[in-house]
Amino acid sequence: MIETSKVDSKLLNKSIFVFDIDGVIRDVSGSYRRALADTVEHFTKAAYRPTPEEIDELKAEGIWNNDWEASQELIKRYFQSLGKEIQVSYEAIVEFFQSRYRGRNPDWSDGYIATEPLIATKKYFQELSISGIGWGFFSGATRASAGYVLRRLDINEPVLIAMEDAAGKPDPTGLLLAAKQIEMKQGNTVTVIVYVGDTVADMLTVIKARDFEPSYQYVAVGVIPPHVSEDLRDRYTALLKENGADMVLNSVLELTPQLNLSI
């Protein structure tokens, strides 16, 4: 599934890796996606609960990276199919979603977030640093949620552009903010920005960044999120490639300093 080789390996020391978090660093199939399905089910009075495939179809449109907005859109479409208008506020949707995702306890111990399996490891990021590759994160998650998972990886004071810091994907502003901050932290000039994500919106972000800031080379790396079953992986790979992925990997852990990058 890995396609290789068009960026010269000597550029590695002038490249940075920017990571999405959900579906890349952590498995959110039993947390964010479960909360999304719960929210839609709740506000349709248990008449409709979207399947993982239906959520993927919505996200394939490339504009529903925010799961609160995705929940609202699926609720809206359900009622429209009945010839009705949605009768619930966005604020109510967010509140219910968060009650499932974060839970009710102040430490979030009863929320779905507390059960998220980690995909990446502390060692993985240590090896990137040893290889001289700067890295950071651009995520549509809230800063609190993103920080929660990064602390679990013992990542302290990371470069992190979260929901509160920039416009949502596929707007490239957040990606470029992250890149600039990593450059400053590294103290050297960057030539190649590698962005790693699991959705169509992530890939479209790179496409827009090429137009917005053409002084960099970009590599769009897609990864297959854990919720995608084996029989649908080829289809998901094709979807990411159709929307700009330069390569598609089974896991973020396959993206190593030794891997030849393809652009």
XYZ file of N, CA and C in Angstrom:
789
model
N 0.823 -1.200 0.000
C 0.000 0.000 0.000
C 0.863 1.258 0.000
N 2.140 1.107 0.284
C 3.018 2.270 0.338
C 3.568 2.561 -1.048
N 3.440 3.789 -1.486
C 4.087 4.226 -2.708
C 5.296 5.047 -2.318
N 6.379 4.884 -3.049
C 7.606 5.528 -2.601
C 8.236 6.403 -3.659
N 9.095 7.221 -3.143
C 10.266 7.788 -3.718
C 10.152 8.943 -4.672
N 9.902 10.121 -4.321
C 10.153 11.236 -5.214
C 10.766 12.427 -4.490
N 10.832 12.361 -3.165
C 11.552 13.399 -2.437
C 12.927 12.855 -2.079
N 13.951 13.561 -2.476
C 15.324 13.133 -2.194
C 15.523 12.982 -0.685
N 16.151 11.868 -0.277
C 16.322 11.603 1.151
C 17.126 12.685 1.853
N 17.979 13.421 1.114
C 18.773 14.465 1.756
C 17.921 15.659 2.186
N 16.665 15.690 1.736
C 15.767 16.759 2.166
C 15.147 16.486 3.534
N 15.351 15.260 4.045
C 14.709 14.903 5.303
C 15.042 15.870 6.432
N 16.302 16.339 6.470
C 16.662 17.238 7.561
C 16.086 18.633 7.367
N 15.420 18.865 6.245
C 14.722 20.122 6.021
C 13.211 19.896 5.921
N 12.759 18.772 6.429
C 11.335 18.459 6.399
C 10.773 18.425 7.815
N 9.486 18.681 7.912
C 8.784 18.556 9.182
C 7.542 17.703 8.960
N 7.129 17.031 10.017
C 5.933 16.209 9.984
C 4.869 16.893 10.851
N 3.707 17.124 10.273
C 2.571 17.671 11.010
C 1.485 16.596 11.009
N 0.956 16.298 12.182
C 0.016 15.194 12.334
C -1.379 15.684 12.714
N -2.379 15.117 12.046
C -3.724 15.155 12.584
C -3.711 14.240 13.817
N -4.707 14.311 14.649
C -4.725 13.492 15.867
C -5.765 12.385 15.811
N -7.013 12.730 15.502
C -8.089 11.738 15.542
C -7.977 10.768 14.369
N -7.911 9.471 14.673
C -7.774 8.457 13.643
C -6.345 8.244 13.201
N -5.437 9.113 13.665
C -4.020 9.025 13.300
C -3.178 8.698 14.526
N -3.329 9.511 15.561
C -2.590 9.326 16.808
C -3.393 8.495 17.798
N -4.713 8.627 17.750
C -5.581 7.848 18.632
C -6.747 7.282 17.837
N -7.269 6.170 18.304
C -8.419 5.517 17.691
C -9.686 6.125 18.284
N -10.456 6.819 17.450
C -11.662 7.492 17.948
C -12.946 6.779 17.536
N -12.827 5.548 17.031
C -14.025 4.839 16.573
C -14.990 4.574 17.719
N -14.457 4.375 18.944
C -15.317 4.131 20.089
C -15.535 5.353 20.951
N -15.117 6.519 20.467
C -15.258 7.742 21.265
C -15.937 8.837 20.464
N -15.182 9.574 19.644
C -15.792 10.643 18.844
C -16.903 10.096 17.955
N -16.612 9.026 17.240
C -17.612 8.497 16.317
C -18.807 7.900 17.062
N -18.545 7.287 18.184
C -19.638 6.764 19.002
C -20.486 7.898 19.548
N -19.828 8.975 20.000
C -20.571 10.138 20.500
C -21.394 10.777 19.394
N -20.837 10.807 18.191
C -21.567 11.357 17.045
C -22.835 10.544 16.788
N -22.679 9.214 16.732
C -23.839 8.356 16.485
C -24.860 8.473 17.620
N -24.376 8.533 18.872
C -25.276 8.711 20.016
C -26.082 10.001 19.885
N -25.397 11.068 19.466
C -26.029 12.384 19.373
C -27.131 12.389 18.314
N -26.825 11.823 17.158
C -27.833 11.750 16.094
C -29.014 10.899 16.553
N -28.717 9.786 17.176
C -29.786 8.904 17.664
C -30.656 9.613 18.702
N -30.024 10.352 19.601
C -30.765 11.044 20.664
C -31.726 12.082 20.089
N -31.234 12.898 19.150
C -32.059 14.002 18.652
C -33.018 13.581 17.538
N -32.920 12.343 17.098
C -33.945 11.802 16.198
C -34.861 10.847 16.962
N -34.797 10.915 18.288
C -35.647 10.102 19.169
C -35.526 8.610 18.855
N -34.266 8.193 18.675
C -33.908 6.780 18.439
C -34.410 6.243 17.097
N -34.858 7.138 16.220
C -35.338 6.685 14.910
C -34.195 6.414 13.932
N -33.042 7.053 14.172
C -31.936 6.911 13.215
C -30.607 6.964 13.952
N -29.787 5.958 13.731
C -28.412 5.931 14.233
C -27.500 5.663 13.051
N -26.637 6.604 12.683
C -25.791 6.422 11.501
C -24.774 5.296 11.704
N -24.533 4.552 10.655
C -23.519 3.495 10.674
C -22.140 4.120 10.445
N -21.069 3.391 10.765
C -19.730 3.904 10.456
C -19.560 4.247 8.978
N -20.174 3.456 8.112
C -20.069 3.711 6.683
C -20.791 5.007 6.300
N -21.921 5.278 6.916
C -22.651 6.514 6.632
C -21.877 7.735 7.130
N -21.205 7.597 8.265
C -20.367 8.689 8.760
C -19.205 8.921 7.800
N -18.610 7.847 7.304
C -17.530 7.977 6.321
C -18.019 8.668 5.052
N -19.217 8.318 4.606
C -19.772 8.936 3.397
C -19.939 10.438 3.590
N -20.391 10.846 4.763
C -20.534 12.273 5.046
C -19.167 12.946 5.033
N -18.202 12.352 5.705
C -16.877 12.959 5.791
C -16.159 12.947 4.439
N -16.556 12.039 3.557
C -15.975 12.009 2.212
C -16.327 13.262 1.420
N -17.329 14.001 1.871
C -17.674 15.264 1.207
C -16.627 16.341 1.455
N -15.776 16.110 2.461
C -14.610 16.967 2.661
C -14.821 18.223 3.477
N -16.022 18.412 4.039
C -16.291 19.662 4.769
C -16.840 19.419 6.171
N -16.887 18.154 6.598
C -17.491 17.843 7.891
C -16.446 17.283 8.851
N -15.327 17.983 8.969
C -14.281 17.534 9.873
C -14.679 17.724 11.335
N -15.481 18.750 11.620
C -15.965 19.023 12.964
C -17.125 18.078 13.274
N -16.964 17.227 14.296
C -17.980 16.213 14.581
C -19.257 16.791 15.174
N -19.191 17.965 15.793
C -20.424 18.619 16.226
C -21.247 19.021 15.009
N -20.571 19.618 14.024
C -21.267 20.024 12.804
C -21.728 18.811 12.007
N -20.932 17.741 12.020
C -21.334 16.517 11.332
C -22.585 15.929 11.976
N -22.651 15.968 13.298
C -23.852 15.485 13.999
C -25.069 16.303 13.585
N -24.905 17.628 13.591
C -26.004 18.509 13.205
C -26.461 18.230 11.773
N -25.507 18.010 10.882
C -25.848 17.780 9.476
C -26.620 16.479 9.291
N -26.222 15.418 9.984
C -26.940 14.149 9.856
C -28.339 14.243 10.454
N -28.475 14.973 11.553
C -29.810 15.194 12.133
C -30.674 15.983 11.151
N -30.076 17.027 10.578
C -30.789 17.862 9.610
C -31.251 17.041 8.410
N -30.368 16.206 7.890
C -30.729 15.402 6.711
C -31.817 14.388 7.035
N -31.780 13.856 8.239
C -32.828 12.906 8.625
C -34.193 13.593 8.605
N -34.285 14.752 9.239
C -35.569 15.442 9.285
C -35.994 15.935 7.897
N -35.032 16.340 7.092
C -35.374 16.754 5.731
C -35.951 15.599 4.924
N -35.465 14.393 5.194
C -35.999 13.216 4.487
C -37.460 12.960 4.843
N -37.882 13.518 5.978
C -39.275 13.401 6.411
C -40.093 14.634 6.036
N -39.436 15.580 5.355
C -40.106 16.814 4.991
C -40.242 17.781 6.140
N -39.354 17.658 7.144
C -39.407 18.519 8.321
C -38.113 19.306 8.461
N -38.150 20.299 9.336
C -36.962 21.076 9.650
C -36.429 20.661 11.016
N -35.129 20.761 11.195
C -34.511 20.436 12.476
C -35.000 21.400 13.555
N -35.341 20.848 14.708
C -35.907 21.659 15.796
C -34.994 21.714 17.016
N -33.702 21.505 16.818
C -32.774 21.477 17.932
C -31.627 22.449 17.655
N -31.175 23.117 18.693
C -30.112 24.106 18.512
C -28.741 23.448 18.433
N -27.822 24.134 17.800
C -26.440 23.657 17.721
C -25.841 23.525 19.113
N -26.155 24.461 19.993
C -25.625 24.428 21.362
C -26.075 23.178 22.095
N -27.319 22.770 21.883
C -27.823 21.554 22.528
C -27.113 20.316 21.990
N -26.824 20.334 20.694
C -26.103 19.218 20.081
C -24.703 19.098 20.677
N -24.017 20.229 20.784
C -22.664 20.225 21.348
C -22.692 19.734 22.789
N -23.648 20.225 23.571
C -23.730 19.853 24.983
C -23.947 18.341 25.146
N -24.860 17.787 24.360
C -25.114 16.347 24.473
C -23.894 15.550 24.008
N -23.325 15.943 22.894
C -22.130 15.267 22.366
C -21.036 15.227 23.436
N -20.768 16.361 24.050
C -19.699 16.438 25.042
C -20.024 15.614 26.288
N -21.311 15.485 26.616
C -21.690 14.676 27.777
C -21.351 13.214 27.555
N -21.336 12.801 26.310
C -20.934 11.432 25.972
C -19.416 11.331 25.822
N -18.854 12.278 25.097
C -17.426 12.181 24.788
C -16.553 12.450 26.020
N -16.802 13.544 26.706
C -16.018 13.871 27.898
C -16.607 13.265 29.169
N -17.899 12.970 29.151
C -18.563 12.472 30.340
C -18.986 13.603 31.257
N -19.406 13.250 32.444
C -19.898 14.233 33.411
C -18.877 14.550 34.495
N -17.926 13.657 34.707
C -16.933 13.876 35.759
C -15.907 14.922 35.330
N -15.432 15.736 36.255
C -14.451 16.785 35.909
C -13.164 16.243 35.291
N -12.789 15.014 35.655
C -11.553 14.440 35.104
C -11.792 13.626 33.835
N -13.043 13.632 33.332
C -13.436 12.941 32.105
C -13.334 11.419 32.216
N -13.228 10.916 33.436
C -13.008 9.482 33.622
C -14.193 8.632 33.181
N -15.384 9.236 33.087
C -16.562 8.486 32.660
C -16.929 8.776 31.211
N -16.071 9.483 30.488
C -16.344 9.800 29.084
C -15.704 8.791 28.145
N -16.192 8.770 26.924
C -15.613 7.875 25.931
C -14.132 8.162 25.704
N -13.723 9.412 25.900
C -12.333 9.794 25.675
C -11.373 8.974 26.545
N -11.838 8.550 27.713
C -10.977 7.823 28.645
C -10.645 6.416 28.159
N -11.384 5.946 27.156
C -11.183 4.568 26.673
C -10.479 4.516 25.315
N -10.040 5.654 24.802
C -9.454 5.680 23.450
C -8.122 4.927 23.402
N -7.992 3.939 22.521
C -6.691 3.294 22.332
C -5.738 4.252 21.607
N -4.486 4.239 22.004
C -3.467 5.024 21.318
C -2.914 4.242 20.138
N -2.659 4.958 19.050
C -2.060 4.345 17.857
C -0.561 4.628 17.841
N -0.201 5.883 18.021
C 1.211 6.262 18.063
C 1.792 5.948 19.439
N 3.105 6.036 19.537
C 3.797 5.746 20.789
C 4.775 6.869 21.119
N 5.140 6.955 22.365
C 6.152 7.921 22.789
C 7.455 7.681 22.033
N 7.831 6.415 21.857
C 9.072 6.060 21.176
C 9.072 6.554 19.734
N 7.920 6.496 19.086
C 7.830 6.939 17.687
C 8.270 8.396 17.550
N 7.761 9.255 18.413
C 8.109 10.679 18.322
C 9.552 10.929 18.764
N 10.030 10.158 19.708
C 11.428 10.274 20.107
C 12.357 9.957 18.936
N 12.009 8.963 18.151
C 12.843 8.581 17.009
C 12.822 9.642 15.917
N 11.687 10.309 15.743
C 11.646 11.422 14.790
C 12.605 12.522 15.231
N 12.571 12.855 16.508
C 13.442 13.906 17.033
C 14.913 13.529 16.896
N 15.240 12.288 17.191
C 16.621 11.821 17.060
C 17.100 11.941 15.618
N 16.183 11.737 14.680
C 16.523 11.830 13.251
C 16.582 13.270 12.751
N 16.271 14.229 13.633
C 16.329 15.635 13.250
C 15.089 16.157 12.564
N 14.007 15.402 12.635
C 12.753 15.826 12.005
C 11.900 16.558 13.030
N 11.548 17.798 12.723
C 10.632 18.537 13.582
C 9.217 18.035 13.372
N 8.418 18.086 14.413
C 7.054 17.588 14.291
C 6.121 18.340 15.231
N 4.838 18.285 14.881
C 3.811 18.935 15.676
C 2.452 18.481 15.188
N 1.399 19.181 15.613
C 0.039 18.703 15.391
C -0.883 19.825 14.914
N -1.735 19.478 13.950
C -2.829 20.342 13.531
C -4.079 19.490 13.525
N -4.992 19.783 14.442
C -6.157 18.928 14.648
C -7.421 19.755 14.768
N -8.523 19.164 14.306
C -9.828 19.793 14.493
C -10.405 19.539 15.865
N -9.708 18.767 16.699
C -10.155 18.545 18.071
C -9.970 19.816 18.892
N -10.701 19.907 19.985
C -10.480 21.029 20.884
C -9.084 20.918 21.497
N -8.570 22.035 21.958
C -7.241 22.020 22.587
C -7.231 21.108 23.821
N -8.310 21.123 24.581
C -8.369 20.285 25.781
C -8.334 18.802 25.423
N -9.112 18.417 24.409
C -9.155 17.014 24.005
C -7.822 16.565 23.410
N -7.247 17.395 22.538
C -5.955 17.059 21.935
C -4.869 16.978 23.010
N -4.889 17.939 23.936
C -3.903 17.929 25.002
C -4.020 16.700 25.878
N -5.240 16.216 26.088
C -5.484 15.020 26.902
C -4.726 13.827 26.336
N -4.839 13.623 25.011
C -4.180 12.453 24.421
C -2.673 12.639 24.333
N -2.208 13.862 24.090
C -0.759 14.084 24.000
C -0.084 13.895 25.359
N -0.789 14.242 26.423
C -0.237 13.983 27.760
C -0.122 12.488 28.029
N -1.048 11.725 27.499
C -0.960 10.266 27.650
C 0.285 9.713 26.961
N 0.766 10.413 25.953
C 1.980 10.012 25.244
C 3.235 10.650 25.836
N 3.056 11.354 26.952
C 4.173 12.052 27.598
C 4.825 13.072 26.664
N 3.997 13.721 25.843
C 4.474 14.789 24.969
C 4.174 16.111 25.648
N 5.214 16.799 26.044
C 5.070 18.048 26.793
C 5.357 19.258 25.917
N 4.522 20.268 26.039
C 4.672 21.525 25.308
C 4.866 21.303 23.796
N 3.977 20.540 23.181
C 4.113 20.309 21.739
C 3.652 21.516 20.938
N 4.062 21.588 19.694
C 3.417 22.505 18.754
C 2.048 21.915 18.448
N 1.011 22.657 18.772
C -0.352 22.172 18.587
C -1.246 23.308 18.130
N -1.820 23.155 16.953
C -2.860 24.055 16.464
C -4.162 23.267 16.525
N -5.078 23.716 17.383
C -6.324 23.000 17.626
C -7.521 23.806 17.130
N -8.704 23.314 17.433
C -9.936 23.925 16.931
C -10.020 25.421 17.222
N -9.584 25.816 18.411
C -9.729 27.211 18.822
C -8.729 28.145 18.140
N -7.721 27.571 17.484
C -6.587 28.363 17.009
C -6.647 28.760 15.531
N -7.478 28.094 14.755
C -7.505 28.361 13.305
C -8.812 27.867 12.727
N -9.101 28.318 11.518
C -10.299 27.866 10.811
C -10.235 26.355 10.585
N -11.401 25.750 10.464
C -11.463 24.302 10.272
C -10.959 23.874 8.909
N -10.526 22.631 8.826
C -10.095 22.058 7.555
C -11.281 22.004 6.602
N -11.040 22.159 5.314
C -9.748 22.137 4.613
C -9.038 23.482 4.489
N -9.443 24.483 5.260
C -8.679 25.728 5.277
C -7.252 25.403 5.742
N -6.219 25.831 5.000
C -4.852 25.440 5.316
C -4.162 26.297 6.371
N -4.855 27.295 6.902
C -4.210 28.229 7.824
C -3.573 27.518 9.015
N -4.299 26.592 9.608
C -3.786 25.885 10.773
C -2.560 25.052 10.470
N -2.544 24.418 9.317
C -1.372 23.637 8.919
C -0.147 24.524 8.801
N -0.310 25.680 8.183
C 0.822 26.583 7.990
C 1.251 27.227 9.302
N 0.301 27.494 10.201
C 0.661 27.995 11.529
C 1.516 26.976 12.273
N 1.103 25.723 12.200
C 1.877 24.658 12.851
C 3.270 24.576 12.255
N 3.353 24.637 10.927
C 4.657 24.550 10.259
C 5.580 25.688 10.688
N 5.041 26.892 10.753
C 5.864 28.052 11.144
C 6.362 27.894 12.580
N 5.492 27.396 13.455
C 5.900 27.218 14.852
C 6.967 26.128 14.988
N 6.849 25.080 14.200
C 7.859 24.023 14.240
C 9.187 24.557 13.710
N 9.127 25.360 12.640
C 10.343 25.990 12.115
C 11.044 26.806 13.194
N 10.278 27.618 13.907
C 10.856 28.455 14.956
C 11.469 27.599 16.065
N 10.773 26.531 16.416
C 11.250 25.653 17.480
C 12.538 24.951 17.066
N 12.601 24.547 15.793
C 13.780 23.853 15.273
C 14.940 24.807 15.020
N 14.592 26.052 14.679
C 15.628 27.027 14.383
C 16.278 26.840 13.032
N 15.555 26.207 12.110
C 16.097 26.079 10.749
C 14.978 26.219 9.716
N 15.380 26.441 8.489
C 14.423 26.650 7.410
C 13.909 25.306 6.899
N 12.622 25.226 6.706
C 11.977 23.992 6.254
C 11.712 24.052 4.757
N 11.947 22.946 4.088
C 11.668 22.841 2.657
C 10.402 22.040 2.384
N 10.204 20.960 3.149
C 9.108 20.024 2.900
C 8.195 19.941 4.121
N 6.896 20.098 3.897
C 5.893 19.886 4.939
C 5.153 18.596 4.619
N 5.230 17.651 5.534
C 4.509 16.388 5.411
C 3.312 16.453 6.351
N 2.107 16.358 5.796
C 0.914 16.377 6.647
C 0.255 15.007 6.627
N -0.035 14.497 7.810
C -0.542 13.135 7.972
C -1.964 13.193 8.515
N -2.914 12.674 7.744
C -4.308 12.692 8.176
C -5.062 11.481 7.672
N -6.301 11.341 8.124
C -7.077 10.147 7.774
C -8.365 10.450 7.023
N -8.600 11.714 6.682
C -9.861 12.066 6.030
C -9.631 12.833 4.731
N -10.696 12.933 3.959
C -10.664 13.732 2.732
C -10.313 15.177 3.056
N -10.874 15.716 4.142
C -10.586 17.108 4.516
C -9.099 17.319 4.765
N -8.430 16.327 5.345
C -6.990 16.440 5.580
C -6.226 16.545 4.263
N -6.600 15.719 3.296
C -5.913 15.739 2.007
C -6.191 17.046 1.261
N -7.424 17.525 1.327
C -7.771 18.787 0.669
C -7.051 19.971 1.306
N -6.746 19.857 2.590
C -5.987 20.901 3.276
C -4.622 21.090 2.632
N -3.981 19.986 2.281
C -2.663 20.060 1.631
C -2.792 20.676 0.241
N -3.804 20.281 -0.496
C -4.017 20.844 -1.831
C -4.167 22.364 -1.750
N -4.947 22.828 -0.789
C -5.145 24.271 -0.637
C -3.876 24.964 -0.156
N -3.096 24.279 0.677
C -1.849 24.867 1.169
C -0.867 25.103 0.031
N -0.854 24.233 -0.951
C 0.059 24.388 -2.099
C -0.225 25.692 -2.836
N -1.480 26.047 -2.933
C -1.838 27.311 -3.596
C -1.602 28.510 -2.675
N -1.883 28.326 -1.399
C -1.816 29.425 -0.443
C -0.376 29.820 -0.115
N 0.495 28.829 0.004
C 1.892 29.090 0.355
C 2.794 28.168 -0.464
N 3.061 28.545 -1.733
C 3.795 27.657 -2.650
C 5.298 27.596 -2.412
N 5.805 28.284 -1.401
C 7.245 28.261 -1.162
C 7.717 26.930 -0.568
N 6.790 26.125 -0.065
C 7.135 24.812 0.471
C 6.807 23.712 -0.543
N 7.481 22.569 -0.390
C 7.010 21.332 -0.993
C 6.093 20.676 0.030
N 5.075 19.966 -0.449
C 4.128 19.323 0.449
C 3.993 17.848 0.096
N 3.827 17.036 1.117
C 3.505 15.623 0.936
C 2.261 15.332 1.761
N 1.206 14.872 1.097
C -0.038 14.513 1.775
C -0.019 13.013 2.042
N 0.074 12.655 3.307
C 0.123 11.248 3.696
C -1.215 10.862 4.325
N -1.911 9.947 3.678
C -3.148 9.433 4.238
C -2.880 8.178 5.048
N -3.599 8.018 6.131
C -3.551 6.758 6.880
C -4.958 6.205 6.999
N -5.051 4.888 7.025
C -6.355 4.235 7.154
C -6.742 4.223 8.627
N -7.839 4.859 9.004
C -8.223 4.865 10.422
C -8.670 3.484 10.877
N -8.544 3.191 12.160
C -8.807 1.837 12.656
C -10.219 1.314 12.412
N -11.196 2.218 12.284
C -12.566 1.732 12.143
C -12.852 1.133 10.779
N -11.975 1.358 9.797
C -12.224 0.860 8.436
C -11.899 -0.628 8.386
N -12.880 -1.438 8.048
C -12.687 -2.886 8.015
C -11.785 -3.290 6.860
N -11.214 -4.470 6.962
C -10.237 -4.950 5.983
C -10.792 -4.942 4.565
N -12.048 -5.324 4.403
C -12.631 -5.411 3.069
C -12.918 -4.051 2.449
N -12.846 -2.982 3.252
C -13.113 -1.635 2.727
C -11.846 -0.788 2.626
N -10.700 -1.361 2.968
C -9.462 -0.565 3.007
C -9.033 -0.101 1.614
N -9.180 -0.944 0.613
C -8.805 -0.530 -0.743
C -9.690 0.625 -1.216
N -10.960 0.541 -0.893
C -11.893 1.614 -1.271
C -11.527 2.916 -0.560
N -11.178 2.823 0.729
C -10.819 4.023 1.496
C -9.512 4.612 0.970
N -8.571 3.730 0.620
C -7.305 4.187 0.038
C -7.557 4.973 -1.247
N -8.416 4.421 -2.105
C -8.729 5.088 -3.369
C -9.374 6.444 -3.122
N -10.240 6.521 -2.124
C -10.904 7.791 -1.799
C -9.884 8.849 -1.403
N -8.923 8.487 -0.547
C -7.909 9.448 -0.119
C -7.036 9.875 -1.297
N -6.662 8.923 -2.144
C -5.819 9.255 -3.298
C -6.558 10.148 -4.292
N -7.830 9.888 -4.483
C -8.632 10.715 -5.388
C -8.707 12.158 -4.916
N -8.530 12.351 -3.615
C -8.639 13.691 -3.039
C -7.290 14.264 -2.627
N -6.204 13.708 -3.198
C -4.914 14.361 -3.051
C -3.836 13.643 -2.282
N -4.116 12.462 -1.725
C -3.083 11.750 -0.976
C -1.943 11.334 -1.902
N -0.714 11.637 -1.511
C 0.459 11.208 -2.265
C 0.850 9.781 -1.926
N 0.515 9.363 -0.730
C 0.695 7.976 -0.331
C -0.323 7.655 0.749
N -0.639 6.381 0.888
C -1.583 5.938 1.909
C -0.948 4.781 2.666
N -0.953 4.883 3.994
C -0.337 3.893 4.865
C -1.393 3.242 5.754
N -1.064 2.058 6.229
C -1.970 1.374 7.147
C -1.965 1.995 8.533
N -0.865 2.629 8.902
C -0.724 3.212 10.235
C 0.300 4.324 10.191
N 0.154 5.294 11.067
C 1.128 6.376 11.167
C 2.517 5.833 11.497
N 2.595 4.699 12.172
C 3.883 4.132 12.561
C 4.712 3.695 11.356
N 4.068 3.567 10.183
C 4.799 3.237 8.963
C 5.528 4.445 8.388
N 5.170 5.638 8.834
C 5.829 6.857 8.353
C 7.079 7.093 9.199
N 8.191 6.623 8.707
C 9.446 6.712 9.446
C 10.452 7.572 8.673
N 11.508 8.011 9.320
C 12.547 8.783 8.612
C 13.190 7.992 7.468
N 13.087 6.667 7.524
C 13.705 5.832 6.491
C 12.822 5.672 5.254
N 11.555 6.057 5.386
C 10.618 5.875 4.277
C 10.830 6.957 3.230
N 11.031 6.565 1.971
C 11.111 7.555 0.894
C 9.722 8.166 0.702
N 9.701 9.481 0.658
C 8.427 10.170 0.538
C 8.071 10.396 -0.914
N 6.777 10.331 -1.213
C 6.314 10.479 -2.585
C 5.521 11.756 -2.748
N 5.900 12.569 -3.754
C 5.093 13.750 -4.085
C 4.827 13.767 -5.582
